[in-house]
GROMACS .gro file of C-alpha atoms in nm:
model
  233
    1UNK     CA    1  -4.222   5.817   2.224
    2UNK     CA    2  -4.178   6.165   2.391
    3UNK     CA    3  -3.907   6.386   2.288
    4UNK     CA    4  -3.628   6.478   2.543
    5UNK     CA    5  -3.787   6.842   2.563
    6UNK     CA    6  -4.106   6.682   2.654
    7UNK     CA    7  -3.941   6.460   2.943
    8UNK     CA    8  -3.772   6.771   3.090
    9UNK     CA    9  -4.075   6.995   3.046
   10UNK     CA   10  -4.293   6.721   3.215
   11UNK     CA   11  -4.054   6.705   3.489
   12UNK     CA   12  -4.052   7.073   3.543
   13UNK     CA   13  -4.414   7.112   3.540
   14UNK     CA   14  -4.473   6.812   3.780
   15UNK     CA   15  -4.164   6.898   3.991
   16UNK     CA   16  -4.053   6.538   3.959
   17UNK     CA   17  -3.688   6.536   3.794
   18UNK     CA   18  -3.614   6.263   3.525
   19UNK     CA   19  -3.324   6.052   3.538
   20UNK     CA   20  -3.101   6.025   3.215
   21UNK     CA   21  -2.838   5.750   3.230
   22UNK     CA   22  -2.522   5.791   3.025
   23UNK     CA   23  -2.456   5.454   2.834
   24UNK     CA   24  -2.078   5.470   2.805
   25UNK     CA   25  -1.860   5.172   2.743
   26UNK     CA   26  -1.548   5.319   2.876
   27UNK     CA   27  -1.445   5.591   3.107
   28UNK     CA   28  -1.117   5.755   3.107
   29UNK     CA   29  -1.114   5.750   3.474
   30UNK     CA   30  -1.262   5.408   3.570
   31UNK     CA   31  -1.163   5.197   3.264
   32UNK     CA   32  -1.398   4.949   3.083
   33UNK     CA   33  -1.777   4.953   3.198
   34UNK     CA   34  -1.962   4.788   2.936
   35UNK     CA   35  -1.846   4.502   2.728
   36UNK     CA   36  -1.976   4.461   2.373
   37UNK     CA   37  -2.192   4.144   2.455
   38UNK     CA   38  -2.321   4.346   2.769
   39UNK     CA   39  -2.458   4.634   2.564
   40UNK     CA   40  -2.797   4.546   2.471
   41UNK     CA   41  -2.880   4.383   2.813
   42UNK     CA   42  -2.746   4.662   2.992
   43UNK     CA   43  -2.981   4.892   2.798
   44UNK     CA   44  -3.275   4.672   2.871
   45UNK     CA   45  -3.187   4.668   3.255
   46UNK     CA   46  -3.185   5.031   3.272
   47UNK     CA   47  -3.518   5.059   3.115
   48UNK     CA   48  -3.649   4.807   3.348
   49UNK     CA   49  -3.526   5.020   3.615
   50UNK     CA   50  -3.718   5.329   3.477
   51UNK     CA   51  -3.456   5.552   3.300
   52UNK     CA   52  -3.647   5.820   3.151
   53UNK     CA   53  -3.394   5.915   2.878
   54UNK     CA   54  -3.043   5.782   2.760
   55UNK     CA   55  -2.732   5.968   2.633
   56UNK     CA   56  -2.424   5.803   2.478
   57UNK     CA   57  -2.068   5.947   2.406
   58UNK     CA   58  -1.985   5.826   2.040
   59UNK     CA   59  -1.626   5.923   2.098
   60UNK     CA   60  -1.407   5.606   2.046
   61UNK     CA   61  -1.072   5.697   2.190
   62UNK     CA   62  -1.161   5.805   2.536
   63UNK     CA   63  -1.498   5.653   2.590
   64UNK     CA   64  -1.529   5.362   2.352
   65UNK     CA   65  -1.824   5.491   2.166
   66UNK     CA   66  -1.911   5.503   1.811
   67UNK     CA   67  -2.209   5.534   1.583
   68UNK     CA   68  -2.244   5.172   1.517
   69UNK     CA   69  -2.291   5.137   1.892
   70UNK     CA   70  -2.538   5.418   1.912
   71UNK     CA   71  -2.749   5.243   1.640
   72UNK     CA   72  -2.762   4.935   1.863
   73UNK     CA   73  -2.870   5.138   2.168
   74UNK     CA   74  -3.152   5.298   1.944
   75UNK     CA   75  -3.294   4.974   1.835
   76UNK     CA   76  -3.351   4.858   2.188
   77UNK     CA   77  -3.423   5.206   2.368
   78UNK     CA   78  -3.793   5.348   2.354
   79UNK     CA   79  -3.698   5.647   2.534
   80UNK     CA   80  -3.532   5.981   2.412
   81UNK     CA   81  -3.154   5.917   2.300
   82UNK     CA   82  -2.901   6.203   2.330
   83UNK     CA   83  -2.561   6.207   2.131
   84UNK     CA   84  -2.267   6.310   2.330
   85UNK     CA   85  -1.935   6.411   2.137
   86UNK     CA   86  -1.669   6.637   2.096
   87UNK     CA   87  -1.846   6.788   1.780
   88UNK     CA   88  -1.614   6.916   1.502
   89UNK     CA   89  -1.826   6.985   1.215
   90UNK     CA   90  -2.166   7.074   1.095
   91UNK     CA   91  -2.188   6.739   0.895
   92UNK     CA   92  -2.189   6.557   1.227
   93UNK     CA   93  -2.563   6.697   1.278
   94UNK     CA   94  -2.669   6.487   0.978
   95UNK     CA   95  -2.464   6.196   1.099
   96UNK     CA   96  -2.641   6.213   1.430
   97UNK     CA   97  -2.997   6.235   1.267
   98UNK     CA   98  -2.930   5.947   1.023
   99UNK     CA   99  -2.819   5.733   1.336
  100UNK     CA  100  -3.143   5.788   1.511
  101UNK     CA  101  -3.066   6.021   1.802
  102UNK     CA  102  -3.323   6.265   1.909
  103UNK     CA  103  -3.109   6.507   2.064
  104UNK     CA  104  -2.736   6.644   2.053
  105UNK     CA  105  -2.533   6.807   2.334
  106UNK     CA  106  -2.319   7.071   2.182
  107UNK     CA  107  -2.085   7.195   2.445
  108UNK     CA  108  -1.938   7.539   2.456
  109UNK     CA  109  -1.638   7.431   2.612
  110UNK     CA  110  -1.547   7.214   2.300
  111UNK     CA  111  -1.727   7.436   2.027
  112UNK     CA  112  -1.601   7.786   2.136
  113UNK     CA  113  -1.627   7.930   1.782
  114UNK     CA  114  -1.966   8.143   1.770
  115UNK     CA  115  -1.991   8.081   1.400
  116UNK     CA  116  -1.946   7.717   1.416
  117UNK     CA  117  -2.154   7.659   1.737
  118UNK     CA  118  -2.449   7.860   1.543
  119UNK     CA  119  -2.414   7.670   1.222
  120UNK     CA  120  -2.432   7.325   1.427
  121UNK     CA  121  -2.737   7.450   1.631
  122UNK     CA  122  -2.919   7.573   1.332
  123UNK     CA  123  -2.847   7.254   1.121
  124UNK     CA  124  -2.952   7.035   1.400
  125UNK     CA  125  -3.280   7.227   1.483
  126UNK     CA  126  -3.350   7.206   1.093
  127UNK     CA  127  -3.319   6.815   1.112
  128UNK     CA  128  -3.549   6.807   1.409
  129UNK     CA  129  -3.287   6.743   1.642
  130UNK     CA  130  -3.319   6.884   2.000
  131UNK     CA  131  -3.016   7.082   2.117
  132UNK     CA  132  -2.888   7.075   2.468
  133UNK     CA  133  -2.606   7.332   2.500
  134UNK     CA  134  -2.329   7.194   2.731
  135UNK     CA  135  -2.190   7.447   2.984
  136UNK     CA  136  -1.945   7.452   3.260
  137UNK     CA  137  -1.929   7.799   3.404
  138UNK     CA  138  -2.109   8.126   3.465
  139UNK     CA  139  -1.985   8.279   3.135
  140UNK     CA  140  -2.102   7.991   2.903
  141UNK     CA  141  -2.436   7.981   3.081
  142UNK     CA  142  -2.486   8.363   3.003
  143UNK     CA  143  -2.386   8.267   2.633
  144UNK     CA  144  -2.621   7.966   2.610
  145UNK     CA  145  -2.905   8.188   2.738
  146UNK     CA  146  -2.789   8.482   2.467
  147UNK     CA  147  -2.817   8.194   2.212
  148UNK     CA  148  -3.165   8.115   2.288
  149UNK     CA  149  -3.118   7.767   2.432
  150UNK     CA  150  -3.394   7.577   2.526
  151UNK     CA  151  -3.195   7.333   2.732
  152UNK     CA  152  -2.848   7.339   2.893
  153UNK     CA  153  -2.664   7.059   3.031
  154UNK     CA  154  -2.449   7.163   3.331
  155UNK     CA  155  -2.153   6.938   3.343
  156UNK     CA  156  -2.002   6.918   3.695
  157UNK     CA  157  -1.680   6.819   3.535
  158UNK     CA  158  -1.469   6.978   3.295
  159UNK     CA  159  -1.537   6.811   2.980
  160UNK     CA  160  -1.191   6.896   2.845
  161UNK     CA  161  -1.032   6.705   3.135
  162UNK     CA  162  -1.186   6.388   3.035
  163UNK     CA  163  -1.364   6.324   3.362
  164UNK     CA  164  -1.012   6.337   3.549
  165UNK     CA  165  -1.085   6.646   3.745
  166UNK     CA  166  -1.261   6.655   4.096
  167UNK     CA  167  -1.610   6.790   3.997
  168UNK     CA  168  -1.879   6.795   4.231
  169UNK     CA  169  -2.275   6.884   4.223
  170UNK     CA  170  -2.205   7.229   4.392
  171UNK     CA  171  -2.143   7.360   4.058
  172UNK     CA  172  -2.488   7.279   3.964
  173UNK     CA  173  -2.611   7.417   4.257
  174UNK     CA  174  -2.432   7.753   4.201
  175UNK     CA  175  -2.542   7.774   3.824
  176UNK     CA  176  -2.888   7.664   3.860
  177UNK     CA  177  -2.967   7.969   4.088
  178UNK     CA  178  -2.878   8.190   3.771
  179UNK     CA  179  -3.100   8.017   3.536
  180UNK     CA  180  -3.433   8.166   3.413
  181UNK     CA  181  -3.735   7.979   3.497
  182UNK     CA  182  -3.827   7.881   3.117
  183UNK     CA  183  -3.475   7.706   3.077
  184UNK     CA  184  -3.480   7.330   3.096
  185UNK     CA  185  -3.184   7.217   3.307
  186UNK     CA  186  -2.983   6.905   3.312
  187UNK     CA  187  -2.719   6.834   3.574
  188UNK     CA  188  -2.470   6.605   3.470
  189UNK     CA  189  -2.170   6.408   3.589
  190UNK     CA  190  -1.991   6.370   3.962
  191UNK     CA  191  -2.275   6.174   4.094
  192UNK     CA  192  -2.176   5.919   4.348
  193UNK     CA  193  -2.495   5.876   4.575
  194UNK     CA  194  -2.842   5.937   4.638
  195UNK     CA  195  -2.749   6.232   4.825
  196UNK     CA  196  -2.557   6.407   4.546
  197UNK     CA  197  -2.866   6.353   4.315
  198UNK     CA  198  -3.113   6.492   4.583
  199UNK     CA  199  -2.893   6.804   4.599
  200UNK     CA  200  -2.921   6.870   4.224
  201UNK     CA  201  -3.285   6.818   4.232
  202UNK     CA  202  -3.341   7.027   4.538
  203UNK     CA  203  -3.128   7.299   4.357
  204UNK     CA  204  -3.384   7.273   4.060
  205UNK     CA  205  -3.258   7.065   3.813
  206UNK     CA  206  -3.526   6.912   3.580
  207UNK     CA  207  -3.319   6.600   3.490
  208UNK     CA  208  -3.009   6.433   3.659
  209UNK     CA  209  -2.757   6.256   3.419
  210UNK     CA  210  -2.576   5.962   3.544
  211UNK     CA  211  -2.338   5.722   3.393
  212UNK     CA  212  -2.045   5.565   3.584
  213UNK     CA  213  -2.206   5.506   3.919
  214UNK     CA  214  -2.504   5.312   3.752
  215UNK     CA  215  -2.253   5.096   3.534
  216UNK     CA  216  -2.041   5.012   3.827
  217UNK     CA  217  -2.318   4.916   4.032
  218UNK     CA  218  -2.392   4.549   4.135
  219UNK     CA  219  -2.760   4.601   4.041
  220UNK     CA  220  -2.801   4.881   3.783
  221UNK     CA  221  -3.182   4.857   3.772
  222UNK     CA  222  -3.194   4.872   4.125
  223UNK     CA  223  -2.953   5.185   4.133
  224UNK     CA  224  -3.163   5.347   3.838
  225UNK     CA  225  -3.475   5.319   4.073
  226UNK     CA  226  -3.308   5.434   4.375
  227UNK     CA  227  -3.139   5.750   4.195
  228UNK     CA  228  -3.482   5.833   4.037
  229UNK     CA  229  -3.656   5.802   4.367
  230UNK     CA  230  -3.375   6.024   4.551
  231UNK     CA  231  -3.447   6.285   4.258
  232UNK     CA  232  -3.811   6.279   4.318
  233UNK     CA  233  -3.829   6.268   4.693
   0.00000   0.00000   0.00000
């Protein structure tokens, strides 16, 4: 299995953006998305549709996630899996590694303390986890670059607003223009259509992360295929 960095680097080299699907059981905006008994079948459907990578939030309060749920996804998924979480401690990097994650996204919005962020990043890398630095504005992007980020996740929504703000792909379009060529870029959230995905891809994103739009669709596998095709058109 390729690593997440490998997936992103291949997408950059081939100029064919990857599609990452966010497997979240619940959304603060939309309520329940995936029931407990649907989890494994849903993940298999995503893989059948051609998802290049998966992510999952492990926060239980707002997104209905957990480490046990992540382990279930890991057992089914043969693609890179990234953990999304409101990280608070360095020990959560060890927890992520033990749960079978390949990567973690550490957001500068939720871990603003430079010392704590550095300790988390260092521990994750020591364990062999790939680190995606989450950013939401130009200042955070600049910090991520200064921190030596290999990959960034540009969240079109403010993670601290719990998906209740009106983010759009225009944020990715704006920030990608300031990204150095060697930075791997994921555009995340606020994707509602193939047109949104095409915009992020045209702006230069190497990967598009979509969750709710796929979970709410009548045919998730077909939606994965259509969004992946839109990214690569």
